[in-house]
mmCIF file of N, CA and C in Angstrom:
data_model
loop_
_atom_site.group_PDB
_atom_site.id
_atom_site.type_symbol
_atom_site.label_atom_id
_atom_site.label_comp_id
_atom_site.label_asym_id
_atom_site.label_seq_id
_atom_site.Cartn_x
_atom_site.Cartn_y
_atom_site.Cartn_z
ATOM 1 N N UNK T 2 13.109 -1.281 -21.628
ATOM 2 C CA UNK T 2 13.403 -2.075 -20.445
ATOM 3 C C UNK T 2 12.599 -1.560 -19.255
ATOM 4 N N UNK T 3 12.194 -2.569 -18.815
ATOM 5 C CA UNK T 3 11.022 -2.192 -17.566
ATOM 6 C C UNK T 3 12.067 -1.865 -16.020
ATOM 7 N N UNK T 4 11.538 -0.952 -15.570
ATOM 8 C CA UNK T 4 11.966 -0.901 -14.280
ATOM 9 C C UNK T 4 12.573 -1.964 -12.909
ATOM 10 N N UNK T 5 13.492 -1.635 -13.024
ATOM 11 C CA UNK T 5 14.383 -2.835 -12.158
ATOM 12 C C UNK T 5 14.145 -2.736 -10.717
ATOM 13 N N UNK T 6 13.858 -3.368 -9.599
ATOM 14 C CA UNK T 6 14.225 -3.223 -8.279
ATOM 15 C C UNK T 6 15.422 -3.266 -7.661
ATOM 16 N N UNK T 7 15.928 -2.375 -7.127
ATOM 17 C CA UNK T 7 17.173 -2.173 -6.351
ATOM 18 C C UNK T 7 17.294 -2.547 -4.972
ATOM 19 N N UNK T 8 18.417 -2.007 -4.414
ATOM 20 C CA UNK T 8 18.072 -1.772 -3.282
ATOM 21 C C UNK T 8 19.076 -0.226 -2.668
ATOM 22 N N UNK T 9 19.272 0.422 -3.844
ATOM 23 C CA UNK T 9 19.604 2.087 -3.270
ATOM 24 C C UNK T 9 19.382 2.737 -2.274
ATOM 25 N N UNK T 10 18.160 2.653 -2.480
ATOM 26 C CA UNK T 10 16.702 3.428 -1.638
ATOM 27 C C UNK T 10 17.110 2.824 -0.049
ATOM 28 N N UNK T 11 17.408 1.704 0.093
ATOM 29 C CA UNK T 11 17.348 0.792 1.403
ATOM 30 C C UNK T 11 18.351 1.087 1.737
ATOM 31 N N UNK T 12 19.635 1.012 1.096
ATOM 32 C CA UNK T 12 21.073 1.825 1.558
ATOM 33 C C UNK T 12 21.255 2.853 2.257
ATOM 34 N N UNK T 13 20.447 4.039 1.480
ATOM 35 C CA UNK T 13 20.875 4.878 1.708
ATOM 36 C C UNK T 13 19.808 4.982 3.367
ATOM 37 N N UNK T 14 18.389 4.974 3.212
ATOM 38 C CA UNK T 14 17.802 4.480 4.372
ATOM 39 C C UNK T 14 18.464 4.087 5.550
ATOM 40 N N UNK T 15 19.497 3.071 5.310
ATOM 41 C CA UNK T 15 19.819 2.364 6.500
ATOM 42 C C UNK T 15 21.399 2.907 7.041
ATOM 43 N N UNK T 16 21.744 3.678 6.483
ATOM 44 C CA UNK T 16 22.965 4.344 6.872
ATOM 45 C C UNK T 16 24.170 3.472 7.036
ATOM 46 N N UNK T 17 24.335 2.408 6.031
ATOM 47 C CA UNK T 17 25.593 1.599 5.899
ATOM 48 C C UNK T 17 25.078 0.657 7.378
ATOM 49 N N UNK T 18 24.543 0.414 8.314
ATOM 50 C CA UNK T 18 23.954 -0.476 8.649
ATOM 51 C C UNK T 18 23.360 -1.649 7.837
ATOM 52 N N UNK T 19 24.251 -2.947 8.037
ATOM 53 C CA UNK T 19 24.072 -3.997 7.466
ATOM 54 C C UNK T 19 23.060 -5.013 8.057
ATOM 55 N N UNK T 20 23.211 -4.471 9.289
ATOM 56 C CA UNK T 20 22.125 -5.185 10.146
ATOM 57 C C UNK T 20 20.654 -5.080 9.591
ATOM 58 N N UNK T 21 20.345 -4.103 10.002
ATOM 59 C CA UNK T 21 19.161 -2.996 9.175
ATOM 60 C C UNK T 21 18.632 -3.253 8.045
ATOM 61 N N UNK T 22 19.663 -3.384 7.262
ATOM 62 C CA UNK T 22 19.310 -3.832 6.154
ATOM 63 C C UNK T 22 18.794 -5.433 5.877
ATOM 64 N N UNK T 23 19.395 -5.894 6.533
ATOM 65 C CA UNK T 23 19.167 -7.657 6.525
ATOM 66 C C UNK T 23 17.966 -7.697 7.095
ATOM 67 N N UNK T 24 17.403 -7.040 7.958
ATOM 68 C CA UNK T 24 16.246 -7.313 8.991
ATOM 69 C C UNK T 24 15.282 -6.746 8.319
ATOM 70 N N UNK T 25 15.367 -5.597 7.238
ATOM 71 C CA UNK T 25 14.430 -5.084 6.722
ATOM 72 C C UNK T 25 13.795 -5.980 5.144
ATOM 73 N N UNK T 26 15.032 -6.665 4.839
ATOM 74 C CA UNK T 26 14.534 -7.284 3.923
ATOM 75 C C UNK T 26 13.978 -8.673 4.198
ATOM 76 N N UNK T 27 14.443 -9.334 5.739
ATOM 77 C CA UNK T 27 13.962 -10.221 5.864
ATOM 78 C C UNK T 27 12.105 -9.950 5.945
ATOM 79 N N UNK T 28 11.622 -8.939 6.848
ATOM 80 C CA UNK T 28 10.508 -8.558 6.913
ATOM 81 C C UNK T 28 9.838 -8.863 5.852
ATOM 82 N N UNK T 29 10.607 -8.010 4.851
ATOM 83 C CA UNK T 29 10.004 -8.136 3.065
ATOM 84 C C UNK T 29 9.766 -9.795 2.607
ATOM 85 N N UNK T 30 10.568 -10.377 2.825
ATOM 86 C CA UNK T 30 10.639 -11.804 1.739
ATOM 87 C C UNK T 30 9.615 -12.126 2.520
ATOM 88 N N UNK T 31 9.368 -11.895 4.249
ATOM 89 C CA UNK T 31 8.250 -12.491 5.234
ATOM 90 C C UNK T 31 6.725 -12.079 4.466
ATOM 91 N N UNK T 32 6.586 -10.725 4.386
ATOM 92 C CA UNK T 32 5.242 -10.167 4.307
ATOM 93 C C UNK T 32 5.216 -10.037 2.884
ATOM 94 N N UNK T 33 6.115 -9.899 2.078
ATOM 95 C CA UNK T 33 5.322 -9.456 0.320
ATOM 96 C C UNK T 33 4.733 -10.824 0.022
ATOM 97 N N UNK T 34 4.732 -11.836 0.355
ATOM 98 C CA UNK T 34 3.620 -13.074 -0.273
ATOM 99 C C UNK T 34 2.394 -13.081 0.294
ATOM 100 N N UNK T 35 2.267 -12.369 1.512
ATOM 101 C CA UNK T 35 1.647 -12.310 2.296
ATOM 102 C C UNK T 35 0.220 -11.616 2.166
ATOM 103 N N UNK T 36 1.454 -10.335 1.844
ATOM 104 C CA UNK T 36 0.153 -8.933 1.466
ATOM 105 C C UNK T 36 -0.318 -9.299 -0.187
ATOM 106 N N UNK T 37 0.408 -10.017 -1.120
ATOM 107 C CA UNK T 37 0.060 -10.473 -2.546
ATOM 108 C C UNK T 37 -1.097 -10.970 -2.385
ATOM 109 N N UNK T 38 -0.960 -12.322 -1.424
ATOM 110 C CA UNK T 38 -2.316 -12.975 -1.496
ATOM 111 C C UNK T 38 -3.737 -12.231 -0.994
ATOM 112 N N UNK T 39 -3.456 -11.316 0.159
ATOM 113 C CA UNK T 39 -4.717 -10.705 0.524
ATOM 114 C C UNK T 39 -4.773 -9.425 -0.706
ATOM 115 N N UNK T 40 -3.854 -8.691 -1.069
ATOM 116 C CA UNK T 40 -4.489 -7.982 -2.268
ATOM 117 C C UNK T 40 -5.307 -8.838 -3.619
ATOM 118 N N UNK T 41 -4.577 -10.166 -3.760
ATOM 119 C CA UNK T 41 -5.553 -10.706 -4.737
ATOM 120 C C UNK T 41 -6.927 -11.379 -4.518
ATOM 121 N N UNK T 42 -7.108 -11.746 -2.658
ATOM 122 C CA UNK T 42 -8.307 -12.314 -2.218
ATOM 123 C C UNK T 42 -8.299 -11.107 -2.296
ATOM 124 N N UNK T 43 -8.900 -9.320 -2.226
ATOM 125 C CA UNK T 43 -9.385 -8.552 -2.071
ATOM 126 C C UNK T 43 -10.080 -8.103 -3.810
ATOM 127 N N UNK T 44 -9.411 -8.136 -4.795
ATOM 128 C CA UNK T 44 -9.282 -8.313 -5.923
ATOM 129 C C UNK T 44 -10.675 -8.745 -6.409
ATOM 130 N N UNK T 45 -10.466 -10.408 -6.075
ATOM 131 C CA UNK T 45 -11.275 -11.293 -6.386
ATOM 132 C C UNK T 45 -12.622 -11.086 -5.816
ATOM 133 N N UNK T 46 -12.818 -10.703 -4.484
ATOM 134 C CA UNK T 46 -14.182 -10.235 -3.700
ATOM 135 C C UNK T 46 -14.941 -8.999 -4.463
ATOM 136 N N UNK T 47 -13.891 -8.088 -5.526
ATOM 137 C CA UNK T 47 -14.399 -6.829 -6.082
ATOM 138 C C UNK T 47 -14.698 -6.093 -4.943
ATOM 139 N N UNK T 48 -14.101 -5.831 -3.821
ATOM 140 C CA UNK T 48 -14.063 -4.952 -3.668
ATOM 141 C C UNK T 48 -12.739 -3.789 -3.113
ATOM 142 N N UNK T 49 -13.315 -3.077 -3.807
ATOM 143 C CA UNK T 49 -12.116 -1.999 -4.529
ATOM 144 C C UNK T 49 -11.319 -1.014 -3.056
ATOM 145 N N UNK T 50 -12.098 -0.519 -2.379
ATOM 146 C CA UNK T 50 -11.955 0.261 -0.873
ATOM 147 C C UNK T 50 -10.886 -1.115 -0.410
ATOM 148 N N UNK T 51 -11.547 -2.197 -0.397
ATOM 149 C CA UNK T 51 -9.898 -3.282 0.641
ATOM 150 C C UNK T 51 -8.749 -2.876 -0.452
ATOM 151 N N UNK T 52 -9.114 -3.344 -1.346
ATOM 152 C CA UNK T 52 -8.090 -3.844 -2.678
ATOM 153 C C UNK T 52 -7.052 -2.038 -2.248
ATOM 154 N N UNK T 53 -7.733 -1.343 -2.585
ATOM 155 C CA UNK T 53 -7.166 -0.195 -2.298
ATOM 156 C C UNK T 53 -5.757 -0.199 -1.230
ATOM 157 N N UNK T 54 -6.536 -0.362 -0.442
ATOM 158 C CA UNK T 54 -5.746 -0.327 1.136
ATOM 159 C C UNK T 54 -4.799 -1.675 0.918
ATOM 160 N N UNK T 55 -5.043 -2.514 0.344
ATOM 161 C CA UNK T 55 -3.990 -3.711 -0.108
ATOM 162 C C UNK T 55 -2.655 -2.945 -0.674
ATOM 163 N N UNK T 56 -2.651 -2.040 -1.414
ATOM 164 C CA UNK T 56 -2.181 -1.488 -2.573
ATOM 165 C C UNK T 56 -1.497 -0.444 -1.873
ATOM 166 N N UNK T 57 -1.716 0.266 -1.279
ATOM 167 C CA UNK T 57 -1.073 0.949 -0.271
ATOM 168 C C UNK T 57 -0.159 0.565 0.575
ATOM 169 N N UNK T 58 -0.596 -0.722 1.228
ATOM 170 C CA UNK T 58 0.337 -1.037 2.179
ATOM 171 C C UNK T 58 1.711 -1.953 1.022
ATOM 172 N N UNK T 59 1.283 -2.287 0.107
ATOM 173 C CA UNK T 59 1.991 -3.104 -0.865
ATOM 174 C C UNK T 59 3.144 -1.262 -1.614
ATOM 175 N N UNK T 60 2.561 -0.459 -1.787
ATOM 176 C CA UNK T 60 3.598 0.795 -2.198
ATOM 177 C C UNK T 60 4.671 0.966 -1.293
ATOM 178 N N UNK T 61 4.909 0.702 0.077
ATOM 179 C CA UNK T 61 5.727 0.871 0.606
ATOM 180 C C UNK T 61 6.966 -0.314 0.256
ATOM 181 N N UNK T 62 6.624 -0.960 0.533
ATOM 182 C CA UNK T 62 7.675 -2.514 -0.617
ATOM 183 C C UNK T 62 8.084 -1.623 -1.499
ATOM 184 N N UNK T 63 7.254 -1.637 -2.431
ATOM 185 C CA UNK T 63 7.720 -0.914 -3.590
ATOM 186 C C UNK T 63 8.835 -0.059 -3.688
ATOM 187 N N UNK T 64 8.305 1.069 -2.924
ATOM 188 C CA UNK T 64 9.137 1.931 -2.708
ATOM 189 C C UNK T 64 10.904 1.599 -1.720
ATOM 190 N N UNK T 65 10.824 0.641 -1.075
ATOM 191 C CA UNK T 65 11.876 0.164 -0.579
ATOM 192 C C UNK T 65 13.005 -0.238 -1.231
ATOM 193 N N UNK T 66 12.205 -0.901 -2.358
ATOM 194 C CA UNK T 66 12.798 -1.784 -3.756
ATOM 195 C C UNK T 66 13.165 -0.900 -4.370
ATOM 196 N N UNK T 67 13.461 0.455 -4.565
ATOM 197 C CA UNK T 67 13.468 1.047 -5.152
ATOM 198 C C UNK T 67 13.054 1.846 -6.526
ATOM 199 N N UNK T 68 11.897 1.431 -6.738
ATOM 200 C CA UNK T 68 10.862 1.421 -7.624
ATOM 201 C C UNK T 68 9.966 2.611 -7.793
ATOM 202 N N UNK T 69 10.682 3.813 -8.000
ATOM 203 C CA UNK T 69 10.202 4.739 -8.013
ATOM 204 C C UNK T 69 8.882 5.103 -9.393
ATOM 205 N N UNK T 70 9.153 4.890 -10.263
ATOM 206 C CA UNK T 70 7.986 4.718 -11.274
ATOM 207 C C UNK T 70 7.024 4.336 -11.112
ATOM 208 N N UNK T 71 7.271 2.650 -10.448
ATOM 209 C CA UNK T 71 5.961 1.919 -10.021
ATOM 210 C C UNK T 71 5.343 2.434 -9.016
ATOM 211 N N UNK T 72 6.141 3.382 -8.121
ATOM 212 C CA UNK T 72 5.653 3.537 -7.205
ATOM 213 C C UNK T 72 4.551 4.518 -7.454
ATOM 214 N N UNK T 73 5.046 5.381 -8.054
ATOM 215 C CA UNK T 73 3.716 6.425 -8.660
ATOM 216 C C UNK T 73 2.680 5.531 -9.310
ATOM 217 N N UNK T 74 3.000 4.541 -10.217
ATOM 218 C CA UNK T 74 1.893 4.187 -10.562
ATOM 219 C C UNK T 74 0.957 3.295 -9.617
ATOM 220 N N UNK T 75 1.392 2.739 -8.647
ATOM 221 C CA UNK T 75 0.976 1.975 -7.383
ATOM 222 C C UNK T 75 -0.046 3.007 -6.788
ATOM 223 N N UNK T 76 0.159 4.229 -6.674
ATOM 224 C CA UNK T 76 -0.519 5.451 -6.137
ATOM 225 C C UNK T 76 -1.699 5.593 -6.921
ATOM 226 N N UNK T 77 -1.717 6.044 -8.299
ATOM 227 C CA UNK T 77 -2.392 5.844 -9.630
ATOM 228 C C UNK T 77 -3.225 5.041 -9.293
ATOM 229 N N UNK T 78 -2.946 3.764 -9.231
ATOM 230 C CA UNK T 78 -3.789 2.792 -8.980
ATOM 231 C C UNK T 78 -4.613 2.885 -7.720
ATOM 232 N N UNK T 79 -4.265 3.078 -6.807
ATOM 233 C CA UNK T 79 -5.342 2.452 -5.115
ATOM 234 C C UNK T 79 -5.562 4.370 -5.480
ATOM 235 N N UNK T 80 -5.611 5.344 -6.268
ATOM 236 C CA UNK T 80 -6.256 6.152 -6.209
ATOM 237 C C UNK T 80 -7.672 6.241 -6.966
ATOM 238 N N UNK T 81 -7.636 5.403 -7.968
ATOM 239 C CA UNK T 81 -8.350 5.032 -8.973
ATOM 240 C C UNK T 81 -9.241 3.722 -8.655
ATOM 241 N N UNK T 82 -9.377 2.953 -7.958
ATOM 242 C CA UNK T 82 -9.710 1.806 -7.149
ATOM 243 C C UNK T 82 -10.365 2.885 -5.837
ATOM 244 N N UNK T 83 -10.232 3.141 -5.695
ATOM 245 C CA UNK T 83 -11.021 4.302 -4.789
ATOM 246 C C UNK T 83 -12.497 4.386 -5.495
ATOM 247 N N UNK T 84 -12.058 4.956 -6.528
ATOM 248 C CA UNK T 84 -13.044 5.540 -7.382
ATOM 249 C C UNK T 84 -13.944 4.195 -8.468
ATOM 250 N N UNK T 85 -13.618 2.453 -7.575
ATOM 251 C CA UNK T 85 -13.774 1.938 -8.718
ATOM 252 C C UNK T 85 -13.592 1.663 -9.780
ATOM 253 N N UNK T 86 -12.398 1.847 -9.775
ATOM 254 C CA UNK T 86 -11.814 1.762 -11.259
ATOM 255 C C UNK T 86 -10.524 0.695 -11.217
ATOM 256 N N UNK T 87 -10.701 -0.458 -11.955
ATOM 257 C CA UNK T 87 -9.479 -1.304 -11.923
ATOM 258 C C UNK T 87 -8.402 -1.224 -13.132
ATOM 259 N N UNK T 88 -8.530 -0.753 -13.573
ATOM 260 C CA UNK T 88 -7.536 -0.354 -14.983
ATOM 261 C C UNK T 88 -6.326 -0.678 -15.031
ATOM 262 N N UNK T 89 -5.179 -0.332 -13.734
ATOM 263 C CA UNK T 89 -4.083 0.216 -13.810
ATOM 264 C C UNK T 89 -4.222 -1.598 -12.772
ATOM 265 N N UNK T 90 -4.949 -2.449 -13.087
ATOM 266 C CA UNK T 90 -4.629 -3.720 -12.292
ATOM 267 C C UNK T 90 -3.072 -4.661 -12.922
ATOM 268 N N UNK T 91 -3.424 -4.803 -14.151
ATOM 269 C CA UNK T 91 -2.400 -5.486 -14.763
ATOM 270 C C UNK T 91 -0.965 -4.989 -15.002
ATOM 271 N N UNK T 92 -1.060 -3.468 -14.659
ATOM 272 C CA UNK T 92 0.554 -2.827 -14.318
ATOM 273 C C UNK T 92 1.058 -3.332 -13.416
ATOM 274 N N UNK T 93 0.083 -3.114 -12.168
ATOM 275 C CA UNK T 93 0.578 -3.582 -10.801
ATOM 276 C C UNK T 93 0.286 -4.613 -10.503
ATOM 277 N N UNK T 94 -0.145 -6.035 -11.844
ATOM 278 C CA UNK T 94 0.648 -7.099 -11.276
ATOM 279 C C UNK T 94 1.737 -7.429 -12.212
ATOM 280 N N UNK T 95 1.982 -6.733 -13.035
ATOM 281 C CA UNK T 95 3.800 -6.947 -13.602
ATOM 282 C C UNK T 95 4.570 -6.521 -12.721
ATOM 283 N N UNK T 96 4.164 -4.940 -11.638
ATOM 284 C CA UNK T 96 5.412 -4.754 -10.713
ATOM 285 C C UNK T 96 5.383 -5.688 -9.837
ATOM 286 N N UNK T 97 4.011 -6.299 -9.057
ATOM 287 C CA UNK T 97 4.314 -7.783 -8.220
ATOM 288 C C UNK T 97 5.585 -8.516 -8.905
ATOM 289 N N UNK T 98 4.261 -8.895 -9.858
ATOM 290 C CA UNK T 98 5.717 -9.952 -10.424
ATOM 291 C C UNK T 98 6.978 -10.074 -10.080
ATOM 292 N N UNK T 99 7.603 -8.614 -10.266
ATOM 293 C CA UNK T 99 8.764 -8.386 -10.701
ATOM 294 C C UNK T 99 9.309 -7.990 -8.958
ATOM 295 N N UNK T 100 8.818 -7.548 -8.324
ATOM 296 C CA UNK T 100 9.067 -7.727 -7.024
ATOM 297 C C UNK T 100 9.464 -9.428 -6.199
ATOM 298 N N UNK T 101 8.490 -10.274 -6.586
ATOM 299 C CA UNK T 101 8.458 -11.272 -6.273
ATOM 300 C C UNK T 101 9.641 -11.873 -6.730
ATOM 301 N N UNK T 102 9.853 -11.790 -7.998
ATOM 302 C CA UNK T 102 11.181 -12.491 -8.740
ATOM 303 C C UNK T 102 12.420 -12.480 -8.079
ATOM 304 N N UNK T 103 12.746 -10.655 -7.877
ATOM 305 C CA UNK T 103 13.980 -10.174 -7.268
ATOM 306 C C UNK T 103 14.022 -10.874 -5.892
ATOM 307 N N UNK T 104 13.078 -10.159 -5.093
ATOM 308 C CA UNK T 104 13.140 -10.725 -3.647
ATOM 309 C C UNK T 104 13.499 -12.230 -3.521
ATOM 310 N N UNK T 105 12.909 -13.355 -4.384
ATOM 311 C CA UNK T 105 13.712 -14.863 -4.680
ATOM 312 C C UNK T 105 14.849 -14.730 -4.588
ATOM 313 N N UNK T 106 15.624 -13.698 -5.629
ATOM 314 C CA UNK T 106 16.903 -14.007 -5.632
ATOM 315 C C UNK T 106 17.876 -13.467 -4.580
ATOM 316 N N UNK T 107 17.097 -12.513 -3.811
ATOM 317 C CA UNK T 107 18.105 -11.772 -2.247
ATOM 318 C C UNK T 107 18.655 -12.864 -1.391
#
């Protein structure tokens, strides 16, 4: 079973503040389609230095979601995309994916 997104991580973050929490995920449902599409126009241009920095700013989501696995591998990746290397692309678009899915259902 693949890694689930939570929202633990954001709980505990927000200190039983419900507010906080609502505002932080609204941000999210705002910007993760957002930053998807410019990581995949970055993708598509080949070049790896944006795509990178796409990927970075996209780990923090991640990590919100509670996605600690992916999150290392999110790292993995825009570290390796540095170096030109797209390998670890199709991991990190199953964790999109799977980001995208959950966040639908919040």
């Amino acid at each position: 079973m693949k890694e689930q997104p939570n929202l633990n991580y954001l709980k505990s973050l927000s200190g039983g503040d419900a507010d906080f929490e609502n505002e932080l995920l609204a941000v999210i449902k705002e910007e993760l389609p957002e930053e998807i599409v410019e990581y995949e126009d970055c993708l598509k241009e080949g070049d790896c230095m944006k795509t990178a920095a796409c990927v970075h700013k996209l780990k923090h989501k991640i990590s919100i979601l509670g996605l600690v696995k992916s999150y290392h591998l999110a790292s993995d990746y825009e570290n390796q995309l540095r170096l030109d290397n797209k390998a670890l692309k199709n991991n990190f678009r199953e964790i999109l994916d799977v980001m995208v899915a959950y966040v639908a259902k919040l």
